Short mmCIF file of C-alpha atoms and ligand atoms in Angstrom, two decimals:
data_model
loop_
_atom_site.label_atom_id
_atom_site.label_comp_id
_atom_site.label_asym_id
_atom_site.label_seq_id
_atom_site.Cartn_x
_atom_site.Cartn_y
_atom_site.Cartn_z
CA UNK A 541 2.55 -8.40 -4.52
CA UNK A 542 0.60 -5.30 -3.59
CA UNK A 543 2.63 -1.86 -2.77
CA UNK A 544 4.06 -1.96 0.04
CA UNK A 545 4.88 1.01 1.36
CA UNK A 546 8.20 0.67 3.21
CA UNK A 547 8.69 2.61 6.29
CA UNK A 548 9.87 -0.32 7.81
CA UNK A 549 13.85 1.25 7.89
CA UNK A 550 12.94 4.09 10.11
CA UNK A 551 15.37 4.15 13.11
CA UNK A 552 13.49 3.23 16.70
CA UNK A 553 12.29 7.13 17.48
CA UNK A 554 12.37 5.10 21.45
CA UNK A 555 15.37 6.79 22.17
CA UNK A 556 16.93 5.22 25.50
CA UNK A 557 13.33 4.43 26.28
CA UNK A 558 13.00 1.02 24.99
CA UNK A 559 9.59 0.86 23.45
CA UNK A 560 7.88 -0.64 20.47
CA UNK A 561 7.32 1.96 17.01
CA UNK A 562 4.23 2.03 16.59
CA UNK A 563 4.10 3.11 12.85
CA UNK A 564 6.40 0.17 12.02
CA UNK A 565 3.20 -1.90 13.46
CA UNK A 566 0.87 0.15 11.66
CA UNK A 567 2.87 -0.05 8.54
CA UNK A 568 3.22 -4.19 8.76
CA UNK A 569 -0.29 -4.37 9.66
CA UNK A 570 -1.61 -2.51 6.35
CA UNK A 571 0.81 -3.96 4.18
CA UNK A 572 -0.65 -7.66 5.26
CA UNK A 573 -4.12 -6.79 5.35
CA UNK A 574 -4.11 -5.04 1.87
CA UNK A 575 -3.74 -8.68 0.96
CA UNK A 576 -7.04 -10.55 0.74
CA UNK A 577 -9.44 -12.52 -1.64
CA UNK A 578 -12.62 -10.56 -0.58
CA UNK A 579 -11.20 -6.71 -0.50
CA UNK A 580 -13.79 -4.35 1.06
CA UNK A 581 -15.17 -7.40 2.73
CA UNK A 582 -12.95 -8.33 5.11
CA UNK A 583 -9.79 -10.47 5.33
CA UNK A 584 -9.88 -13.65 3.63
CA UNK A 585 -6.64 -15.05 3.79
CA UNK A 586 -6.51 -18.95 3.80
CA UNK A 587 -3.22 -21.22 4.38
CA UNK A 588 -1.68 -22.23 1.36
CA UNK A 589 -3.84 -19.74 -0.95
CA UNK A 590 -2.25 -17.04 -3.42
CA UNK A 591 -2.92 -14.35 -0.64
CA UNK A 592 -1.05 -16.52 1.83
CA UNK A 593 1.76 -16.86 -0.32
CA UNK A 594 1.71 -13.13 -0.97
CA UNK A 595 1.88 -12.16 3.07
CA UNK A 596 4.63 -15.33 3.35
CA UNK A 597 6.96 -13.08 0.90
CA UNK A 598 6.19 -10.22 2.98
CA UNK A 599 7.13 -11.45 6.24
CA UNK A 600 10.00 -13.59 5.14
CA UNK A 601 11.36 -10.26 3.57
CA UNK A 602 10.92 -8.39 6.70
CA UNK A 603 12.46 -11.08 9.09
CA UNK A 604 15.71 -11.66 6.32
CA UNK A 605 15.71 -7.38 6.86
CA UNK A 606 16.23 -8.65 10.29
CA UNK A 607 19.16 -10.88 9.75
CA UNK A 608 17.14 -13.72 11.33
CA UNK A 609 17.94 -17.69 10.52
CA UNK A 610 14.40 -18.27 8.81
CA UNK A 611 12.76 -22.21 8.64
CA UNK A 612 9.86 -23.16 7.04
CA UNK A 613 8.47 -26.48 8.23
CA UNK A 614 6.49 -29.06 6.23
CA UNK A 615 3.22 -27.76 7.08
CA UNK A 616 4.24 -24.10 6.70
CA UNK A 617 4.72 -22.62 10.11
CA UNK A 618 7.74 -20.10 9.49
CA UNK A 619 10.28 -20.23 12.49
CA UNK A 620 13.01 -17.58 12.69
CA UNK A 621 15.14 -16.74 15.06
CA UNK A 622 17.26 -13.76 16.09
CA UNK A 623 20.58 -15.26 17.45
CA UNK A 624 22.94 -12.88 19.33
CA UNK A 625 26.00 -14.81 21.08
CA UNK A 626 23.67 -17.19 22.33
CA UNK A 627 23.55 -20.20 19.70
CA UNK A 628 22.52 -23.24 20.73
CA UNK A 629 20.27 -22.05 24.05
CA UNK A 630 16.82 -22.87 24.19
CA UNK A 631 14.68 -20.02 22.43
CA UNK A 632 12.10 -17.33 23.98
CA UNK A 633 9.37 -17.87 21.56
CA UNK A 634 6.53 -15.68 20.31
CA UNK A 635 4.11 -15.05 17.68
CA UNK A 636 0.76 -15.94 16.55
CA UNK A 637 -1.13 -17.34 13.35
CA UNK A 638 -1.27 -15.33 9.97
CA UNK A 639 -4.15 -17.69 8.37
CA UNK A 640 -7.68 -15.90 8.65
CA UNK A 641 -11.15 -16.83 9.04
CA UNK A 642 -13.57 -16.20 5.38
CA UNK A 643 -13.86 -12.36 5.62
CA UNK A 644 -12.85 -11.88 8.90
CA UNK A 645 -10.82 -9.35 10.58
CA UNK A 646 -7.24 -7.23 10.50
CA UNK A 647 -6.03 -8.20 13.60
CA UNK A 648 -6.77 -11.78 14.49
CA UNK A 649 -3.26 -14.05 14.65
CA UNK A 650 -1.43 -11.09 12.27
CA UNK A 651 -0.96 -8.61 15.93
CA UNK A 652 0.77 -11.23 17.58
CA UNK A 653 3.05 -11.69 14.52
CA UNK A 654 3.53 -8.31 13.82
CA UNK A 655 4.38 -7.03 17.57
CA UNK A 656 6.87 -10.13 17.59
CA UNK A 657 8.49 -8.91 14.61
CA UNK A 658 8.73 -5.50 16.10
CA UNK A 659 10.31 -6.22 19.83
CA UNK A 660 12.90 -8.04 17.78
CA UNK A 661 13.64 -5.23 15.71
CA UNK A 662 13.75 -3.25 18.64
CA UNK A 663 15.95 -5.84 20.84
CA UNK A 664 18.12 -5.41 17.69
CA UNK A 665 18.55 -2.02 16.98
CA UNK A 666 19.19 -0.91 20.74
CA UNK A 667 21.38 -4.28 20.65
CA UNK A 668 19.48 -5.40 24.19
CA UNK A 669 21.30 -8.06 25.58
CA UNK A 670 19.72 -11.31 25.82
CA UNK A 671 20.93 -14.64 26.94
CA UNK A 672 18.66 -16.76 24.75
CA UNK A 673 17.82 -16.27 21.25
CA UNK A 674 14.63 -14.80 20.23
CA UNK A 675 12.10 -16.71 18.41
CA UNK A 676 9.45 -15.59 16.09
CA UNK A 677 6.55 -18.31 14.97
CA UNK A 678 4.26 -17.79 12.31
CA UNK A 679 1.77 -20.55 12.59
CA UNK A 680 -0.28 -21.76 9.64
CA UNK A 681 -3.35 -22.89 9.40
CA UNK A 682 -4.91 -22.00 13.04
CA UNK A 683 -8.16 -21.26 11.72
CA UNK A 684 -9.01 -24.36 10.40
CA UNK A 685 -10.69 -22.55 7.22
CA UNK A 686 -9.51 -25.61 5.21
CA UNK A 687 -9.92 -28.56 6.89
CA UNK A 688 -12.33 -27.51 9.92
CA UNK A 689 -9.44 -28.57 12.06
CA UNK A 690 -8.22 -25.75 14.06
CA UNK A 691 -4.25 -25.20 15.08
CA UNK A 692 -3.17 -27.91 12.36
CA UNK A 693 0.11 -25.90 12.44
CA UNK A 694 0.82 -26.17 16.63
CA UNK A 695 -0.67 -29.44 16.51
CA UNK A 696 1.97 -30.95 13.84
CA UNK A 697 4.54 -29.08 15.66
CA UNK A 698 4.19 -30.39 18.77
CA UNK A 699 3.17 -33.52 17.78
CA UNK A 700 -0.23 -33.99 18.70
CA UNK A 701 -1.00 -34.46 14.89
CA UNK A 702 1.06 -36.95 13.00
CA UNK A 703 1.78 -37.43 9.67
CA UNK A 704 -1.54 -40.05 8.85
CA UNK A 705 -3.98 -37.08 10.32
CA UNK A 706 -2.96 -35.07 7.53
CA UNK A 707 -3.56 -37.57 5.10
CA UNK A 708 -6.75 -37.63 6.90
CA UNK A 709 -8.64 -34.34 6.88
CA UNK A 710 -10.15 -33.15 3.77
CA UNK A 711 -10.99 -29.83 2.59
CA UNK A 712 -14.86 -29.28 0.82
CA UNK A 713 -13.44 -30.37 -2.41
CA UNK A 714 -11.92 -33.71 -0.78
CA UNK A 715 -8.16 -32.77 -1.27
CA UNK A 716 -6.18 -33.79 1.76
CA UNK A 717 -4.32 -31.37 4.01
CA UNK A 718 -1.34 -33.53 3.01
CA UNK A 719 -2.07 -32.84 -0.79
CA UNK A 720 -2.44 -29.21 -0.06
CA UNK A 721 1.04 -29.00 1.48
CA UNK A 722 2.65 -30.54 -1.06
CA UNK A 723 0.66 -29.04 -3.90
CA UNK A 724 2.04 -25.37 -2.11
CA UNK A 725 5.21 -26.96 -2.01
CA UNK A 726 5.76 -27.80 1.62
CA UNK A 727 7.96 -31.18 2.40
CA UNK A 728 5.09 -32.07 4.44
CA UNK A 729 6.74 -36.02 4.37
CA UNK A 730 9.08 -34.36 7.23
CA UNK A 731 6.68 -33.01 9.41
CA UNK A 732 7.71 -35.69 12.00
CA UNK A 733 11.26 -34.82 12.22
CA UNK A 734 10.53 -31.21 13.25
CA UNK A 735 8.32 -32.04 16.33
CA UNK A 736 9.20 -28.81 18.66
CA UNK A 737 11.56 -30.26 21.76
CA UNK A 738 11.78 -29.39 25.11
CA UNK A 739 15.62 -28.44 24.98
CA UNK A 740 14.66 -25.53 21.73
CA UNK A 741 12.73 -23.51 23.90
CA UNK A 742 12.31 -21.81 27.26
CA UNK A 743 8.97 -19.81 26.74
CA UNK A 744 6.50 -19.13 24.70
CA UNK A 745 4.21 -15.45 24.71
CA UNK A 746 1.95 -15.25 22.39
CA UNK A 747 0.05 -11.62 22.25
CA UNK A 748 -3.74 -11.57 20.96
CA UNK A 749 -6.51 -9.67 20.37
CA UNK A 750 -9.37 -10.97 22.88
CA UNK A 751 -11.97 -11.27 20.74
CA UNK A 752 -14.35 -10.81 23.39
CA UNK A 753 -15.52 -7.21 25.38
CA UNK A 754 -14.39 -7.49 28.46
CA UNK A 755 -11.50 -5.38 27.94
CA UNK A 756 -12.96 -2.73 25.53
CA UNK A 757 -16.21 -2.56 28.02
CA UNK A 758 -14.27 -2.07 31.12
CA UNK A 759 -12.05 0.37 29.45
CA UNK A 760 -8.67 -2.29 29.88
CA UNK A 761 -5.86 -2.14 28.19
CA UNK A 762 -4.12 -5.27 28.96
CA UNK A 763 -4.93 -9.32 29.55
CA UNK A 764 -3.78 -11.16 30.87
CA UNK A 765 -4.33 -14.71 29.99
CA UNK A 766 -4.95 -17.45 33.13
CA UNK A 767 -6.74 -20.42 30.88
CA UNK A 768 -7.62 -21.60 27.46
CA UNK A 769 -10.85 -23.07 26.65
CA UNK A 770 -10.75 -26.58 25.22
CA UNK A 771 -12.89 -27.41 21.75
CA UNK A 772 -14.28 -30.13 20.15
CA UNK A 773 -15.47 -29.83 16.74
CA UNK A 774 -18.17 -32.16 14.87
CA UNK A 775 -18.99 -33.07 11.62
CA UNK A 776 -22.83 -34.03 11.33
CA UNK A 777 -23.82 -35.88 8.20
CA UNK A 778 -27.47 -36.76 7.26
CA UNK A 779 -28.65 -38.46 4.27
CA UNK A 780 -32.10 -38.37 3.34
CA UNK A 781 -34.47 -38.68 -0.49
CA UNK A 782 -33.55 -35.59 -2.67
CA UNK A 783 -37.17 -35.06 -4.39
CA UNK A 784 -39.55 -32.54 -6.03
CA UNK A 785 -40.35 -29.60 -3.49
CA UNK A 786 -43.66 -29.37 -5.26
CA UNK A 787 -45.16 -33.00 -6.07
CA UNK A 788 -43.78 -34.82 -2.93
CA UNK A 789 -46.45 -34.96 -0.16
CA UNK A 790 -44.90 -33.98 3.12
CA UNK A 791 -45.85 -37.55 4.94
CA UNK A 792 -43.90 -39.06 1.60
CA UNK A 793 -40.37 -37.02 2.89
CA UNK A 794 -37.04 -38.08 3.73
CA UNK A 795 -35.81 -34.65 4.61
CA UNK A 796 -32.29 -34.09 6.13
CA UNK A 797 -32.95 -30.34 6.41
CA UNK A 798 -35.55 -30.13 9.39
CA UNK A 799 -33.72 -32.81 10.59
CA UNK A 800 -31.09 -30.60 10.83
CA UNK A 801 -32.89 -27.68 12.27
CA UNK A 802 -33.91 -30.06 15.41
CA UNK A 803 -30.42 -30.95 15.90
CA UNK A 804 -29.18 -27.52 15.62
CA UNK A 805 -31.86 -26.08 17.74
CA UNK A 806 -31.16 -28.55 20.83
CA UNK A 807 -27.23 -28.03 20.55
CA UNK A 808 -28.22 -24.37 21.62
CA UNK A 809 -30.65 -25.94 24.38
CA UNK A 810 -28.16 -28.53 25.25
CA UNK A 811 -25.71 -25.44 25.44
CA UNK A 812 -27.53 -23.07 27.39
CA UNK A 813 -29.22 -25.67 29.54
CA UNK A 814 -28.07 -28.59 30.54
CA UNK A 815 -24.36 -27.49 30.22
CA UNK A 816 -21.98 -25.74 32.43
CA UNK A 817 -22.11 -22.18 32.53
CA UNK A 818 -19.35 -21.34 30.09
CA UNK A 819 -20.22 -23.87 27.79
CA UNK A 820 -20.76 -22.94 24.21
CA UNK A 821 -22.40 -24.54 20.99
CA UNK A 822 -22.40 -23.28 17.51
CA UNK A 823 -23.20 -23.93 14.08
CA UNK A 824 -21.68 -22.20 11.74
CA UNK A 825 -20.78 -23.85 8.93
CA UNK A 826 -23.73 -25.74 6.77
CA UNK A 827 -23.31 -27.24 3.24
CA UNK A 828 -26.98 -28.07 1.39
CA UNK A 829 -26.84 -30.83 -1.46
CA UNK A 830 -28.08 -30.22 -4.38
CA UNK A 831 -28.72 -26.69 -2.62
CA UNK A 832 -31.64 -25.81 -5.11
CA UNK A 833 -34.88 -23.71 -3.81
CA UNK A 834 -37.41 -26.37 -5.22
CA UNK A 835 -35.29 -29.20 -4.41
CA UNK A 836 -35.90 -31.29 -0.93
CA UNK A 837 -32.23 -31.66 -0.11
CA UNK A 838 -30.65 -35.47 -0.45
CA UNK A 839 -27.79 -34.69 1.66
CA UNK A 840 -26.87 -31.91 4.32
CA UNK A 841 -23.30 -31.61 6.51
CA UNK A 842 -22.79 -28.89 9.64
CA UNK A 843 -20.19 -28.54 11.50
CA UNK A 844 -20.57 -28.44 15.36
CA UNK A 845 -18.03 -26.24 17.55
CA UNK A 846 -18.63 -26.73 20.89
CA UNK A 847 -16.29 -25.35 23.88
CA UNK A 848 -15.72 -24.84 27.67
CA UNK A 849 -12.77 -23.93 30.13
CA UNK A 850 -13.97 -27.43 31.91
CA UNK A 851 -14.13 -30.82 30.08
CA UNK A 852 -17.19 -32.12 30.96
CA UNK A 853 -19.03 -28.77 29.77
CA UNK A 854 -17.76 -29.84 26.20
CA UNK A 855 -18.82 -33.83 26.97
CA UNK A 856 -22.54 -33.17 28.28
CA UNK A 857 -22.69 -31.29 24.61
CA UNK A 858 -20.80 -33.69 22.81
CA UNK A 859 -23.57 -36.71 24.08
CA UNK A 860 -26.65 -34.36 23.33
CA UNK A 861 -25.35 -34.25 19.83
CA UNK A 862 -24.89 -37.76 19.44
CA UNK A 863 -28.32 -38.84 20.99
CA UNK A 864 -30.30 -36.09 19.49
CA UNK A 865 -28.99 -37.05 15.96
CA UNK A 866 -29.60 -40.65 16.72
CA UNK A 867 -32.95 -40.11 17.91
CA UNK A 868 -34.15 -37.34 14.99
CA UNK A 869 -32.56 -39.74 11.67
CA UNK A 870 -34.20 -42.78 13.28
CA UNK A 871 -37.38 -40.76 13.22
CA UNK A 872 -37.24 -39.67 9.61
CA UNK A 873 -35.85 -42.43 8.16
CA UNK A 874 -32.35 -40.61 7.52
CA UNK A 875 -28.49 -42.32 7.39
CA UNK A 876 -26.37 -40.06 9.72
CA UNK A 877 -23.00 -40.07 10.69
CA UNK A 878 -21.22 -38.11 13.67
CA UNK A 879 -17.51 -37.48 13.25
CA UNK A 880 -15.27 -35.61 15.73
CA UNK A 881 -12.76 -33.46 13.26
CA UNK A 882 -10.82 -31.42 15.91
CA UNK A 883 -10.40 -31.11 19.18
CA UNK A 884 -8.00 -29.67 21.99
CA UNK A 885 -8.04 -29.82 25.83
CA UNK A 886 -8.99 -26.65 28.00
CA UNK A 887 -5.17 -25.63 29.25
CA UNK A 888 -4.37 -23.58 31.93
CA UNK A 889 -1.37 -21.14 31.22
CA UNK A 890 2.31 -21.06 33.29
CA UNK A 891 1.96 -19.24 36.94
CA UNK A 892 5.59 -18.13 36.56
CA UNK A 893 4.70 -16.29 33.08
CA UNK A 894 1.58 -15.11 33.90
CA UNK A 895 3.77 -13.91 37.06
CA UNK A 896 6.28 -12.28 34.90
CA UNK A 897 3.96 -9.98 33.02
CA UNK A 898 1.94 -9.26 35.93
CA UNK A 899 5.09 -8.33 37.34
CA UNK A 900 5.97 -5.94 34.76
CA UNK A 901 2.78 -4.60 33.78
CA UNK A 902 2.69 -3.26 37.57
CA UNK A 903 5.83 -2.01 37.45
CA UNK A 904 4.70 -0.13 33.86
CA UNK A 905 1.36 1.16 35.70
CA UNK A 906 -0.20 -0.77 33.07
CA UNK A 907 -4.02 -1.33 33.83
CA UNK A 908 -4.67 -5.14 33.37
CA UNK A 909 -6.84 -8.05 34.77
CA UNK A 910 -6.52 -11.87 34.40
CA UNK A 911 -8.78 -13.99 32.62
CA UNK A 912 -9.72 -16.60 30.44
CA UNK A 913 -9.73 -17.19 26.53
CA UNK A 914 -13.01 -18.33 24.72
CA UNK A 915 -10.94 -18.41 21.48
CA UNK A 916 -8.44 -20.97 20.75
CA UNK A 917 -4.87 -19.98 20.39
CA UNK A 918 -1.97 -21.84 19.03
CA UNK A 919 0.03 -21.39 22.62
CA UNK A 920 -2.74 -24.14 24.14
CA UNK A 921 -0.69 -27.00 22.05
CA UNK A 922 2.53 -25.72 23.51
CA UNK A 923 1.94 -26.46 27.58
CA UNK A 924 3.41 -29.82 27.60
CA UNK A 925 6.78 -28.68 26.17
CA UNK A 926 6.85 -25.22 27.62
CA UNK A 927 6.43 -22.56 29.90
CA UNK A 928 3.40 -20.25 28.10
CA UNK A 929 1.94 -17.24 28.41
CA UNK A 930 -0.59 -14.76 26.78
CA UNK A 931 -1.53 -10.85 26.68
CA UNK A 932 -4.71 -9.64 25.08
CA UNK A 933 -5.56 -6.38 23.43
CA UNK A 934 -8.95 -4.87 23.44
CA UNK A 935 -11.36 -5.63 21.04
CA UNK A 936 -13.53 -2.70 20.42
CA UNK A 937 -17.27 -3.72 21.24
CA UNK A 938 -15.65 -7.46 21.04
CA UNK A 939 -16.04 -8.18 17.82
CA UNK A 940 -13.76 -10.77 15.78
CA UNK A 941 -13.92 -13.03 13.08
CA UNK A 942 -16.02 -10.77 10.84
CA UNK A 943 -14.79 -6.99 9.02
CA UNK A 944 -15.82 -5.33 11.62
CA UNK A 945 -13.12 -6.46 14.08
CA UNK A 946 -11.09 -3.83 15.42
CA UNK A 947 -8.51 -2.59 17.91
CA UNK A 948 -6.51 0.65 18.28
CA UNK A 949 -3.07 0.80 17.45
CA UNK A 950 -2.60 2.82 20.70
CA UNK A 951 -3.47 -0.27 22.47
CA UNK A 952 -1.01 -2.77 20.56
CA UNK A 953 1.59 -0.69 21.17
CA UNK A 954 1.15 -0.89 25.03
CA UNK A 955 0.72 -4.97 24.05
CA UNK A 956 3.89 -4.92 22.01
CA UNK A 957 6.17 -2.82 24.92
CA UNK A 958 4.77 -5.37 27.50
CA UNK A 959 5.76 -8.38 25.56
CA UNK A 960 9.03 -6.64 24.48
CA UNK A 961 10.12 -6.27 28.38
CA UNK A 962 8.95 -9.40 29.29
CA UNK A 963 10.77 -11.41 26.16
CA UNK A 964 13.57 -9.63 27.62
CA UNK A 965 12.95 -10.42 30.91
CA UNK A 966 12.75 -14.12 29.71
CA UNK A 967 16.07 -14.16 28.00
CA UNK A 968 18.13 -12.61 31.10
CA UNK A 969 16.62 -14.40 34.33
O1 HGY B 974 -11.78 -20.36 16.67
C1 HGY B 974 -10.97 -19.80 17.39
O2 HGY B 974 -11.15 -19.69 18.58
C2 HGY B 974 -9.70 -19.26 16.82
O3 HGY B 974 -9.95 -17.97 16.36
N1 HGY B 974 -9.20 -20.11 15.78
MN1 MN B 975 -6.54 -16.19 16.46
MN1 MN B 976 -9.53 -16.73 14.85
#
């Protein structure tokens, strides 16, 4: 494991004040993100990869610093819990994802897992008094890097995935999620016995960076969250006559690559046009076979991610796709297969948290607004068990999901003191 420079032990400088350290947050932050597969490009930090195990040792280090009970479920969310005279009560839960996108950024998932760490150290230390115990959730595989199924790790916690969908996804080499998870050395086999209940926990508050601009452009500091957007992801297969890009007349082609291109360029039509007006469509994922520059390709695969805050947004894309790929391999003579890999319903969040941290961001004088998500977060699989809220942090100039992503520590802190007063909040009302 990289060196990790440990400041971790400095006493809360808060005082009486409580409020979040923010060089503890810096320190956590650097220590995880030192840990990648592309260094100077980005974070690359995949579930069940060397660099995930190297961040797992990390945390689990910090949170055992913390006296917490620590669980690791079978697909490698780590649970842990900081239990004060209050065994046996349902949990305030927070926490975020610490899986990344393929060179993507420092503060995606990690923030909300780092400022939960930190209000619990500071709970601790100033030995805050809290009728619940305090839960901490590192979820894996949110990103769907592996699998192109995004929140495997709330989805087999809550239930919403079951053992057999494991089984089912694949990653690009064809290895099962399932395989994966054992392979890293997860019991995976008893995912089903550690569905999240009701009765465990109280609330959930996840903190995240937007990953948008409206907080950074209208000079923000805090969201707060109101709704989720729902996703459906696609897998688009096409199967045409791998040939000679030089001897094979172009009336003579089967080519799945323009094919393709037509689908790909009406998902942004059927997106922008005949849509809803949040509605999104994009294509970011492509795998060329045999992937040679004189080669007309036999076989291409894209994924599809297509979202909205309403339903039918995502289902007037969702029958483009299927039509338009019906309609363009019928015309060039192509095989074609459309498979939905992922999906999750547009959720709206709980009035009585987002009450709560309205509530005490006013009485902070914290400058906030309410709004809505376009990314995915692991707290949209937890509505139907639990109360849930969100907070953002600015993204500066919005960006996520590539190196350049980036928000000021000044600005998690004020995140991390609002979550810490609210958790507390949570655990005495
Ligand atoms: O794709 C998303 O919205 C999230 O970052 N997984
Ligand atoms: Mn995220
Ligand atoms: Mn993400």
């Amino acid at each position: 494991m990289g060196l990790a420079i440990n400041i971790s032990k400095h006493k809360n400088e808060g005082g009486t004040k409580l409020e979040s350290c923010i060089e503890r947050i810096k320190n956590d932050i650097e220590n995880v993100t030192r840990i990648t597969a592309t260094p100077n490009m980005g974070c690359t930090r995949f579930s069940y990869s060397k660099e995930d195990s190297e961040v797992r040792e990390y945390l689990i280090k910090e949170m055992k610093d913390l006296g917490l009970s620590i669980k690791v479920d079978g697909v490698g969310n780590i649970r842990a819990k900081y239990i004060d005279n209050n065994e046996g009560k349902p949990s305030i839960m927070m926490g975020s994802h610490i899986d990344t996108v393929a060179n993507g950024g420092k503060f995606d998932g990690l923030t909300g897992v780092v400022t939960a760490l930190e209000v619990i150290r500071v709970i601790k230390e100033n030995n805050v008094k809290i009728n619940n115990p305090i839960e901490l959730i590192a979820f894996a595989e949110e990103e769907g890097s592996n699998f192109g199924s995004t929140m495997v790790g709330s989805k087999i916690l809550t239930g919403a995935y079951k053992l057999e969908d494991l089984k089912k996804i694949k990653n690009d080499d064809g290895i099962s999620a399932y395989q994966v998870m054992k392979d890293f050395g997860l019991d995976v086999d008893n995912v089903e016995n550690e569905v999240l209940k009701k009765e465990e926990v109280k609330a959930m508050v996840e903190l995240h960076v937007e990953q948008g601009g409206i907080l950074d452009s209208e000079q923000i500091s805090i969201g707060i969250v109101q709704a989720i957007v729902g996703m459906k992801t696609y897998k688009v297969k096409l199967k045409g006559v791998s040939n000679h890009a030089g001897s094979t007349p172009m009336y003579l082609r089967k080519d799945p690559m323009v094919g393709a291109a037509e689908i790909i360029i009406h998902m942004e039509k059927a997106a922008k046009e005949k849509a809803l007006k949040d509605t999104v469509a994009t294509v970011g994922k492509i795998h060329c076979q045999p992937n040679g520059s004189n080669v007309i390709p036999g076989q291409i695969e894209f994924n599809v991610d297509i979202r909205d805050v309403e339903t039918e947004g995502m289902e007037i894309v969702a029958r483009e796709l299927i039509s338009k790929t019906k309609e363009v391999a019928e015309k060039r003579g192509l095989e074609y297969k459309v498979d939905l890999i992922g999906e999750s319903e547009c959720v709206k969040l709980s009035s009585k948290i987002i009450n709560i941290i309205e509530d005490t961001a006013l009485e902070n004088k914290y400058n906030f607004i309410k709004m809505n998500s376009g990314a995915v977060h692991d707290s949209a699989m937890l509505p139907g068990i639990t109360d849930v809220g969100m907070i953002f942090v600015p993204s500066i100039n919005g960006l996520s999901h590539c190196p350049q992503e980036l928000t000021k520590f000044e600005d998690i802190k004020l995140g991390c003191d609002l979550l810490l007063k609210t958790v507390i909040k949570l655990a005495n009302e």
